[in-house]
Amino acid sequence: MKEAMLNDFRTYFGGGEDVQVFFAPGRVNLIGEHTDYNGGHVFPCALTIGTYAAARKRTDNKLRFLSMNFNNKLITESSLDDLKPSEKAGWTNYPKGVMWAFAERGMKMDCGLDLLIYGNIPNGSGLSSSASLEVLTGLVIKTLYGFDKVSMADLALIGQYSENNFNGCNCGIMDQFASAMGKKDHAIFLDTSDLTYEYAPVKLDGAKIVITNSKVKHSLVDSAYNERRQQCEQALNDLQAEVDIDGLGDLSEEEFEHYQNCVSDATCRRRAKHAVYENQRTIKAVKALKNGDIKLLGELMNQSHNSLRDDYEVSCDEVDFLVDEARKIDGVIGSRITGGGFGGCTVSIVEDKAVEEFQKVIGKNYAAKVGHEAEFYVVEIGDGAHAL
Ligand code: GLA
């Protein structure tokens, strides 16, 4: 991939000196959904698919961007004096947002950049193509401009900051953290209340992680996401009148049951219930994986989906269908929606012997029901962002 990126860079930007190539992965979350902005735990892993960059500093102030994912191969030009979000800037709002976020932290780039991008995460799949682009841009800037003190965890925070304040989605830290900090064959057990984390080996004796892409993305995803977040904040506010907590992740299930009536709005109460129970499920799931109890991990994943569907209401008919079909197959240990929701992907743990049938049966039934094909990826867990 490095050679292909260098070649394309030469073709479209000219001369090959001083060009560096980088990669940042997408992620899949095994469990712990919509807990990362509630001070709870998440358990994602980095994928081997992601976004690549070939980049070179310029001597003037110009920024030139090109994505190999579009057929027109048009270079988008901007400048360091124009780090403002705009509709016209399209996908380049992501790298520009990260440049802006560096500058906000006192790290101004002293000259412009030529940036060639190629990504192999399916568009709108909920596997964090935008977070990978943010972390990737961060790594480019850190490396080329010599901001050595910036750690990989900082790159995650800078990416999230740019997404929240430049691109307008109030996301949590999970996606950027997984992309920056991923480790081959491990999932990251991250406590989002203080960013402490632990790598857990993903050993699924005789089973695989399979992602199924529904290839639907319902509109208003960002606004529905931001609304969920607000509802959790409202619930937290109500609870804080009674109990001393910093986030919903501080509550056990029993404590939530005890205090839940403090939350005046019924919808907010259900949202909070999901956040509390999902956090506890995540803690239990990591223990189960460590103990080699894959069956329990699968059950917790199933419960996670039901809660996201019923209490958090971020699933949709197409994804529910995929999960229901998966659960009918002998050898499927657990299946749930993964990521922000309203379409996107499911993640399932599937015994080796059932992986083929899983794809065949679900593929056929899904196409017949929904009218377009689903896509399947048998997961390989890769490393976090790095230079190539
Ligand atoms: C999106 C956000 C994450 C997280 C998930 C839901 O992927 O970017 O921060 O909140 O949704 O778990």
mmCIF file with all atom_site columns, N, CA and C in Angstrom, residues 204-261:
data_model
loop_
_atom_site.group_PDB
_atom_site.id
_atom_site.type_symbol
_atom_site.label_atom_id
_atom_site.label_alt_id
_atom_site.label_comp_id
_atom_site.label_asym_id
_atom_site.label_entity_id
_atom_site.label_seq_id
_atom_site.pdbx_PDB_ins_code
_atom_site.Cartn_x
_atom_site.Cartn_y
_atom_site.Cartn_z
_atom_site.occupancy
_atom_site.B_iso_or_equiv
_atom_site.pdbx_formal_charge
_atom_site.auth_seq_id
_atom_site.auth_comp_id
_atom_site.auth_asym_id
_atom_site.auth_atom_id
_atom_site.pdbx_PDB_model_num
ATOM 1   N N  . LEU A 1 204 ? -10.859 -16.227 21.001 1.00 0.00 ? 204 LEU A N  1
ATOM 2   C CA . LEU A 1 204 ? -12.200 -16.809 20.905 1.00 0.00 ? 204 LEU A CA 1
ATOM 3   C C  . LEU A 1 204 ? -12.034 -18.228 20.385 1.00 0.00 ? 204 LEU A C  1
ATOM 4   N N  . ASP A 1 205 ? -11.574 -19.098 21.246 1.00 0.00 ? 205 ASP A N  1
ATOM 5   C CA . ASP A 1 205 ? -11.267 -20.463 20.801 1.00 0.00 ? 205 ASP A CA 1
ATOM 6   C C  . ASP A 1 205 ? -12.348 -21.016 19.899 1.00 0.00 ? 205 ASP A C  1
ATOM 7   N N  . GLY A 1 206 ? -12.026 -21.199 18.648 1.00 0.00 ? 206 GLY A N  1
ATOM 8   C CA . GLY A 1 206 ? -12.986 -21.832 17.739 1.00 0.00 ? 206 GLY A CA 1
ATOM 9   C C  . GLY A 1 206 ? -14.089 -20.909 17.245 1.00 0.00 ? 206 GLY A C  1
ATOM 10  N N  . ALA A 1 207 ? -13.921 -19.587 17.404 1.00 0.00 ? 207 ALA A N  1
ATOM 11  C CA . ALA A 1 207 ? -14.950 -18.666 16.902 1.00 0.00 ? 207 ALA A CA 1
ATOM 12  C C  . ALA A 1 207 ? -14.307 -17.425 16.303 1.00 0.00 ? 207 ALA A C  1
ATOM 13  N N  . LYS A 1 208 ? -15.093 -16.725 15.500 1.00 0.00 ? 208 LYS A N  1
ATOM 14  C CA . LYS A 1 208 ? -14.583 -15.510 14.858 1.00 0.00 ? 208 LYS A CA 1
ATOM 15  C C  . LYS A 1 208 ? -15.533 -14.345 15.110 1.00 0.00 ? 208 LYS A C  1
ATOM 16  N N  . ILE A 1 209 ? -14.996 -13.141 14.951 1.00 0.00 ? 209 ILE A N  1
ATOM 17  C CA . ILE A 1 209 ? -15.851 -11.951 14.991 1.00 0.00 ? 209 ILE A CA 1
ATOM 18  C C  . ILE A 1 209 ? -16.238 -11.643 13.549 1.00 0.00 ? 209 ILE A C  1
ATOM 19  N N  . VAL A 1 210 ? -17.533 -11.535 13.307 1.00 0.00 ? 210 VAL A N  1
ATOM 20  C CA . VAL A 1 210 ? -17.993 -11.230 11.952 1.00 0.00 ? 210 VAL A CA 1
ATOM 21  C C  . VAL A 1 210 ? -18.798 -9.932  11.982 1.00 0.00 ? 210 VAL A C  1
ATOM 22  N N  . ILE A 1 211 ? -18.432 -9.009  11.109 1.00 0.00 ? 211 ILE A N  1
ATOM 23  C CA . ILE A 1 211 ? -19.184 -7.763  10.965 1.00 0.00 ? 211 ILE A CA 1
ATOM 24  C C  . ILE A 1 211 ? -20.127 -7.923  9.777  1.00 0.00 ? 211 ILE A C  1
ATOM 25  N N  . THR A 1 212 ? -21.375 -7.525  9.951  1.00 0.00 ? 212 THR A N  1
ATOM 26  C CA . THR A 1 212 ? -22.322 -7.534  8.839  1.00 0.00 ? 212 THR A CA 1
ATOM 27  C C  . THR A 1 212 ? -22.766 -6.101  8.589  1.00 0.00 ? 212 THR A C  1
ATOM 28  N N  . ASN A 1 213 ? -22.553 -5.646  7.378  1.00 0.00 ? 213 ASN A N  1
ATOM 29  C CA . ASN A 1 213 ? -22.914 -4.268  7.028  1.00 0.00 ? 213 ASN A CA 1
ATOM 30  C C  . ASN A 1 213 ? -24.307 -4.254  6.394  1.00 0.00 ? 213 ASN A C  1
ATOM 31  N N  . SER A 1 214 ? -25.227 -3.566  7.061  1.00 0.00 ? 214 SER A N  1
ATOM 32  C CA . SER A 1 214 ? -26.609 -3.490  6.544  1.00 0.00 ? 214 SER A CA 1
ATOM 33  C C  . SER A 1 214 ? -26.683 -2.613  5.294  1.00 0.00 ? 214 SER A C  1
ATOM 34  N N  . LYS A 1 215 ? -25.655 -1.803  5.112  1.00 0.00 ? 215 LYS A N  1
ATOM 35  C CA . LYS A 1 215 ? -25.603 -0.833  4.010  1.00 0.00 ? 215 LYS A CA 1
ATOM 36  C C  . LYS A 1 215 ? -26.804 0.098   4.001  1.00 0.00 ? 215 LYS A C  1
ATOM 37  N N  . VAL A 1 216 ? -27.305 0.378   5.190  1.00 0.00 ? 216 VAL A N  1
ATOM 38  C CA . VAL A 1 216 ? -28.274 1.475   5.303  1.00 0.00 ? 216 VAL A CA 1
ATOM 39  C C  . VAL A 1 216 ? -27.712 2.491   6.280  1.00 0.00 ? 216 VAL A C  1
ATOM 40  N N  . LYS A 1 217 ? -27.994 3.732   5.985  1.00 0.00 ? 217 LYS A N  1
ATOM 41  C CA . LYS A 1 217 ? -27.599 4.805   6.882  1.00 0.00 ? 217 LYS A CA 1
ATOM 42  C C  . LYS A 1 217 ? -28.771 5.765   6.886  1.00 0.00 ? 217 LYS A C  1
ATOM 43  N N  . HIS A 1 218 ? -29.464 5.818   8.001  1.00 0.00 ? 218 HIS A N  1
ATOM 44  C CA . HIS A 1 218 ? -30.643 6.680   8.050  1.00 0.00 ? 218 HIS A CA 1
ATOM 45  C C  . HIS A 1 218 ? -30.220 8.127   8.266  1.00 0.00 ? 218 HIS A C  1
ATOM 46  N N  . SER A 1 219 ? -31.006 9.030   7.724  1.00 0.00 ? 219 SER A N  1
ATOM 47  C CA . SER A 1 219 ? -30.616 10.440  7.810  1.00 0.00 ? 219 SER A CA 1
ATOM 48  C C  . SER A 1 219 ? -30.748 10.933  9.258  1.00 0.00 ? 219 SER A C  1
ATOM 49  N N  . LEU A 1 220 ? -30.282 12.116  9.495  1.00 0.00 ? 220 LEU A N  1
ATOM 50  C CA . LEU A 1 220 ? -30.346 12.757  10.813 1.00 0.00 ? 220 LEU A CA 1
ATOM 51  C C  . LEU A 1 220 ? -29.574 11.996  11.886 1.00 0.00 ? 220 LEU A C  1
ATOM 52  N N  . VAL A 1 221 ? -28.585 11.220  11.465 1.00 0.00 ? 221 VAL A N  1
ATOM 53  C CA . VAL A 1 221 ? -27.815 10.445  12.446 1.00 0.00 ? 221 VAL A CA 1
ATOM 54  C C  . VAL A 1 221 ? -27.191 11.371  13.487 1.00 0.00 ? 221 VAL A C  1
ATOM 55  N N  . ASP A 1 222 ? -26.557 12.452  13.031 1.00 0.00 ? 222 ASP A N  1
ATOM 56  C CA . ASP A 1 222 ? -25.868 13.314  13.981 1.00 0.00 ? 222 ASP A CA 1
ATOM 57  C C  . ASP A 1 222 ? -26.836 13.978  14.944 1.00 0.00 ? 222 ASP A C  1
ATOM 58  N N  . SER A 1 223 ? -27.986 14.423  14.437 1.00 0.00 ? 223 SER A N  1
ATOM 59  C CA . SER A 1 223 ? -28.900 15.105  15.345 1.00 0.00 ? 223 SER A CA 1
ATOM 60  C C  . SER A 1 223 ? -29.529 14.123  16.326 1.00 0.00 ? 223 SER A C  1
ATOM 61  N N  . ALA A 1 224 ? -29.845 12.906  15.866 1.00 0.00 ? 224 ALA A N  1
ATOM 62  C CA . ALA A 1 224 ? -30.407 11.900  16.782 1.00 0.00 ? 224 ALA A CA 1
ATOM 63  C C  . ALA A 1 224 ? -29.367 11.508  17.831 1.00 0.00 ? 224 ALA A C  1
ATOM 64  N N  . TYR A 1 225 ? -28.103 11.428  17.398 1.00 0.00 ? 225 TYR A N  1
ATOM 65  C CA . TYR A 1 225 ? -27.007 11.105  18.327 1.00 0.00 ? 225 TYR A CA 1
ATOM 66  C C  . TYR A 1 225 ? -26.899 12.199  19.401 1.00 0.00 ? 225 TYR A C  1
ATOM 67  N N  . ASN A 1 226 ? -26.864 13.453  18.935 1.00 0.00 ? 226 ASN A N  1
ATOM 68  C CA . ASN A 1 226 ? -26.736 14.556  19.886 1.00 0.00 ? 226 ASN A CA 1
ATOM 69  C C  . ASN A 1 226 ? -27.925 14.612  20.841 1.00 0.00 ? 226 ASN A C  1
ATOM 70  N N  . GLU A 1 227 ? -29.104 14.237  20.324 1.00 0.00 ? 227 GLU A N  1
ATOM 71  C CA . GLU A 1 227 ? -30.305 14.222  21.178 1.00 0.00 ? 227 GLU A CA 1
ATOM 72  C C  . GLU A 1 227 ? -30.170 13.164  22.284 1.00 0.00 ? 227 GLU A C  1
ATOM 73  N N  . ARG A 1 228 ? -29.661 11.966  21.930 1.00 0.00 ? 228 ARG A N  1
ATOM 74  C CA . ARG A 1 228 ? -29.459 10.922  22.954 1.00 0.00 ? 228 ARG A CA 1
ATOM 75  C C  . ARG A 1 228 ? -28.527 11.441  24.050 1.00 0.00 ? 228 ARG A C  1
ATOM 76  N N  . ARG A 1 229 ? -27.498 12.104  23.602 1.00 0.00 ? 229 ARG A N  1
ATOM 77  C CA . ARG A 1 229 ? -26.522 12.616  24.552 1.00 0.00 ? 229 ARG A CA 1
ATOM 78  C C  . ARG A 1 229 ? -27.157 13.627  25.518 1.00 0.00 ? 229 ARG A C  1
ATOM 79  N N  . GLN A 1 230 ? -27.989 14.501  24.961 1.00 0.00 ? 230 GLN A N  1
ATOM 80  C CA . GLN A 1 230 ? -28.678 15.497  25.800 1.00 0.00 ? 230 GLN A CA 1
ATOM 81  C C  . GLN A 1 230 ? -29.612 14.832  26.799 1.00 0.00 ? 230 GLN A C  1
ATOM 82  N N  . GLN A 1 231 ? -30.309 13.785  26.332 1.00 0.00 ? 231 GLN A N  1
ATOM 83  C CA . GLN A 1 231 ? -31.241 13.092  27.221 1.00 0.00 ? 231 GLN A CA 1
ATOM 84  C C  . GLN A 1 231 ? -30.502 12.456  28.395 1.00 0.00 ? 231 GLN A C  1
ATOM 85  N N  . CYS A 1 232 ? -29.303 11.914  28.121 1.00 0.00 ? 232 CYS A N  1
ATOM 86  C CA . CYS A 1 232 ? -28.495 11.342  29.207 1.00 0.00 ? 232 CYS A CA 1
ATOM 87  C C  . CYS A 1 232 ? -28.053 12.437  30.169 1.00 0.00 ? 232 CYS A C  1
ATOM 88  N N  . GLU A 1 233 ? -27.718 13.602  29.612 1.00 0.00 ? 233 GLU A N  1
ATOM 89  C CA . GLU A 1 233 ? -27.285 14.716  30.474 1.00 0.00 ? 233 GLU A CA 1
ATOM 90  C C  . GLU A 1 233 ? -28.421 15.180  31.377 1.00 0.00 ? 233 GLU A C  1
ATOM 91  N N  . GLN A 1 234 ? -29.617 15.206  30.794 1.00 0.00 ? 234 GLN A N  1
ATOM 92  C CA . GLN A 1 234 ? -30.782 15.605  31.589 1.00 0.00 ? 234 GLN A CA 1
ATOM 93  C C  . GLN A 1 234 ? -31.028 14.597  32.717 1.00 0.00 ? 234 GLN A C  1
ATOM 94  N N  . ALA A 1 235 ? -30.930 13.317  32.384 1.00 0.00 ? 235 ALA A N  1
ATOM 95  C CA . ALA A 1 235 ? -31.120 12.271  33.401 1.00 0.00 ? 235 ALA A CA 1
ATOM 96  C C  . ALA A 1 235 ? -30.071 12.416  34.501 1.00 0.00 ? 235 ALA A C  1
ATOM 97  N N  . LEU A 1 236 ? -28.821 12.666  34.088 1.00 0.00 ? 236 LEU A N  1
ATOM 98  C CA . LEU A 1 236 ? -27.742 12.817  35.065 1.00 0.00 ? 236 LEU A CA 1
ATOM 99  C C  . LEU A 1 236 ? -28.015 13.993  35.997 1.00 0.00 ? 236 LEU A C  1
ATOM 100 N N  . ASN A 1 237 ? -28.459 15.097  35.402 1.00 0.00 ? 237 ASN A N  1
ATOM 101 C CA . ASN A 1 237 ? -28.795 16.278  36.194 1.00 0.00 ? 237 ASN A CA 1
ATOM 102 C C  . ASN A 1 237 ? -29.815 15.967  37.262 1.00 0.00 ? 237 ASN A C  1
ATOM 103 N N  . ASP A 1 238 ? -30.889 15.280  36.862 1.00 0.00 ? 238 ASP A N  1
ATOM 104 C CA . ASP A 1 238 ? -31.950 14.914  37.808 1.00 0.00 ? 238 ASP A CA 1
ATOM 105 C C  . ASP A 1 238 ? -31.389 14.022  38.919 1.00 0.00 ? 238 ASP A C  1
ATOM 106 N N  . LEU A 1 239 ? -30.562 13.055  38.528 1.00 0.00 ? 239 LEU A N  1
ATOM 107 C CA . LEU A 1 239 ? -30.018 12.108  39.515 1.00 0.00 ? 239 LEU A CA 1
ATOM 108 C C  . LEU A 1 239 ? -29.068 12.810  40.490 1.00 0.00 ? 239 LEU A C  1
ATOM 109 N N  . GLN A 1 240 ? -28.330 13.801  39.966 1.00 0.00 ? 240 GLN A N  1
ATOM 110 C CA . GLN A 1 240 ? -27.342 14.476  40.814 1.00 0.00 ? 240 GLN A CA 1
ATOM 111 C C  . GLN A 1 240 ? -27.985 15.260  41.956 1.00 0.00 ? 240 GLN A C  1
ATOM 112 N N  . ALA A 1 241 ? -29.278 15.541  41.821 1.00 0.00 ? 241 ALA A N  1
ATOM 113 C CA . ALA A 1 241 ? -29.975 16.208  42.916 1.00 0.00 ? 241 ALA A CA 1
ATOM 114 C C  . ALA A 1 241 ? -30.075 15.270  44.128 1.00 0.00 ? 241 ALA A C  1
ATOM 115 N N  . GLU A 1 242 ? -30.006 13.986  43.905 1.00 0.00 ? 242 GLU A N  1
ATOM 116 C CA . GLU A 1 242 ? -30.182 12.982  44.967 1.00 0.00 ? 242 GLU A CA 1
ATOM 117 C C  . GLU A 1 242 ? -28.900 12.260  45.339 1.00 0.00 ? 242 GLU A C  1
ATOM 118 N N  . VAL A 1 243 ? -28.032 12.051  44.332 1.00 0.00 ? 243 VAL A N  1
ATOM 119 C CA . VAL A 1 243 ? -26.898 11.171  44.576 1.00 0.00 ? 243 VAL A CA 1
ATOM 120 C C  . VAL A 1 243 ? -25.636 11.795  43.976 1.00 0.00 ? 243 VAL A C  1
ATOM 121 N N  . ASP A 1 244 ? -24.512 11.603  44.672 1.00 0.00 ? 244 ASP A N  1
ATOM 122 C CA . ASP A 1 244 ? -23.267 12.264  44.303 1.00 0.00 ? 244 ASP A CA 1
ATOM 123 C C  . ASP A 1 244 ? -22.524 11.451  43.229 1.00 0.00 ? 244 ASP A C  1
ATOM 124 N N  . ILE A 1 245 ? -22.789 11.757  41.970 1.00 0.00 ? 245 ILE A N  1
ATOM 125 C CA . ILE A 1 245 ? -22.116 11.035  40.884 1.00 0.00 ? 245 ILE A CA 1
ATOM 126 C C  . ILE A 1 245 ? -21.625 12.035  39.831 1.00 0.00 ? 245 ILE A C  1
ATOM 127 N N  . ASP A 1 246 ? -20.585 11.625  39.107 1.00 0.00 ? 246 ASP A N  1
ATOM 128 C CA . ASP A 1 246 ? -20.069 12.480  38.023 1.00 0.00 ? 246 ASP A CA 1
ATOM 129 C C  . ASP A 1 246 ? -20.639 12.087  36.677 1.00 0.00 ? 246 ASP A C  1
ATOM 130 N N  . GLY A 1 247 ? -21.034 10.814  36.562 1.00 0.00 ? 247 GLY A N  1
ATOM 131 C CA . GLY A 1 247 ? -21.574 10.334  35.284 1.00 0.00 ? 247 GLY A CA 1
ATOM 132 C C  . GLY A 1 247 ? -22.448 9.122   35.538 1.00 0.00 ? 247 GLY A C  1
ATOM 133 N N  . LEU A 1 248 ? -23.237 8.755   34.543 1.00 0.00 ? 248 LEU A N  1
ATOM 134 C CA . LEU A 1 248 ? -24.122 7.591   34.711 1.00 0.00 ? 248 LEU A CA 1
ATOM 135 C C  . LEU A 1 248 ? -23.307 6.313   34.923 1.00 0.00 ? 248 LEU A C  1
ATOM 136 N N  . GLY A 1 249 ? -22.075 6.326   34.426 1.00 0.00 ? 249 GLY A N  1
ATOM 137 C CA . GLY A 1 249 ? -21.198 5.172   34.599 1.00 0.00 ? 249 GLY A CA 1
ATOM 138 C C  . GLY A 1 249 ? -20.822 4.914   36.059 1.00 0.00 ? 249 GLY A C  1
ATOM 139 N N  . ASP A 1 250 ? -21.096 5.874   36.934 1.00 0.00 ? 250 ASP A N  1
ATOM 140 C CA . ASP A 1 250 ? -20.780 5.668   38.358 1.00 0.00 ? 250 ASP A CA 1
ATOM 141 C C  . ASP A 1 250 ? -21.821 4.807   39.061 1.00 0.00 ? 250 ASP A C  1
ATOM 142 N N  . LEU A 1 251 ? -22.944 4.554   38.424 1.00 0.00 ? 251 LEU A N  1
ATOM 143 C CA . LEU A 1 251 ? -24.026 3.836   39.108 1.00 0.00 ? 251 LEU A CA 1
ATOM 144 C C  . LEU A 1 251 ? -24.005 2.341   38.799 1.00 0.00 ? 251 LEU A C  1
ATOM 145 N N  . SER A 1 252 ? -24.280 1.535   39.829 1.00 0.00 ? 252 SER A N  1
ATOM 146 C CA . SER A 1 252 ? -24.519 0.106   39.612 1.00 0.00 ? 252 SER A CA 1
ATOM 147 C C  . SER A 1 252 ? -25.983 -0.065  39.193 1.00 0.00 ? 252 SER A C  1
ATOM 148 N N  . GLU A 1 253 ? -26.330 -1.266  38.754 1.00 0.00 ? 253 GLU A N  1
ATOM 149 C CA . GLU A 1 253 ? -27.729 -1.504  38.373 1.00 0.00 ? 253 GLU A CA 1
ATOM 150 C C  . GLU A 1 253 ? -28.651 -1.268  39.578 1.00 0.00 ? 253 GLU A C  1
ATOM 151 N N  . GLU A 1 254 ? -28.224 -1.772  40.752 1.00 0.00 ? 254 GLU A N  1
ATOM 152 C CA . GLU A 1 254 ? -29.068 -1.650  41.963 1.00 0.00 ? 254 GLU A CA 1
ATOM 153 C C  . GLU A 1 254 ? -29.273 -0.180  42.309 1.00 0.00 ? 254 GLU A C  1
ATOM 154 N N  . GLU A 1 255 ? -28.190 0.585   42.230 1.00 0.00 ? 255 GLU A N  1
ATOM 155 C CA . GLU A 1 255 ? -28.310 2.022   42.553 1.00 0.00 ? 255 GLU A CA 1
ATOM 156 C C  . GLU A 1 255 ? -29.256 2.709   41.580 1.00 0.00 ? 255 GLU A C  1
ATOM 157 N N  . PHE A 1 256 ? -29.133 2.343   40.311 1.00 0.00 ? 256 PHE A N  1
ATOM 158 C CA . PHE A 1 256 ? -30.036 2.956   39.326 1.00 0.00 ? 256 PHE A CA 1
ATOM 159 C C  . PHE A 1 256 ? -31.488 2.630   39.660 1.00 0.00 ? 256 PHE A C  1
ATOM 160 N N  . GLU A 1 257 ? -31.757 1.364   39.967 1.00 0.00 ? 257 GLU A N  1
ATOM 161 C CA . GLU A 1 257 ? -33.137 0.975   40.294 1.00 0.00 ? 257 GLU A CA 1
ATOM 162 C C  . GLU A 1 257 ? -33.633 1.789   41.494 1.00 0.00 ? 257 GLU A C  1
ATOM 163 N N  . HIS A 1 258 ? -32.745 2.001   42.434 1.00 0.00 ? 258 HIS A N  1
ATOM 164 C CA . HIS A 1 258 ? -33.122 2.732   43.647 1.00 0.00 ? 258 HIS A CA 1
ATOM 165 C C  . HIS A 1 258 ? -33.449 4.209   43.353 1.00 0.00 ? 258 HIS A C  1
ATOM 166 N N  . TYR A 1 259 ? -32.636 4.822   42.504 1.00 0.00 ? 259 TYR A N  1
ATOM 167 C CA . TYR A 1 259 ? -32.772 6.276   42.299 1.00 0.00 ? 259 TYR A CA 1
ATOM 168 C C  . TYR A 1 259 ? -33.530 6.665   41.027 1.00 0.00 ? 259 TYR A C  1
ATOM 169 N N  . GLN A 1 260 ? -33.917 5.693   40.239 1.00 0.00 ? 260 GLN A N  1
ATOM 170 C CA . GLN A 1 260 ? -34.395 6.022   38.887 1.00 0.00 ? 260 GLN A CA 1
ATOM 171 C C  . GLN A 1 260 ? -35.578 6.988   38.859 1.00 0.00 ? 260 GLN A C  1
ATOM 172 N N  . ASN A 1 261 ? -36.386 6.981   39.916 1.00 0.00 ? 261 ASN A N  1
ATOM 173 C CA . ASN A 1 261 ? -37.555 7.860   39.881 1.00 0.00 ? 261 ASN A CA 1
ATOM 174 C C  . ASN A 1 261 ? -37.205 9.343   40.009 1.00 0.00 ? 261 ASN A C  1
#
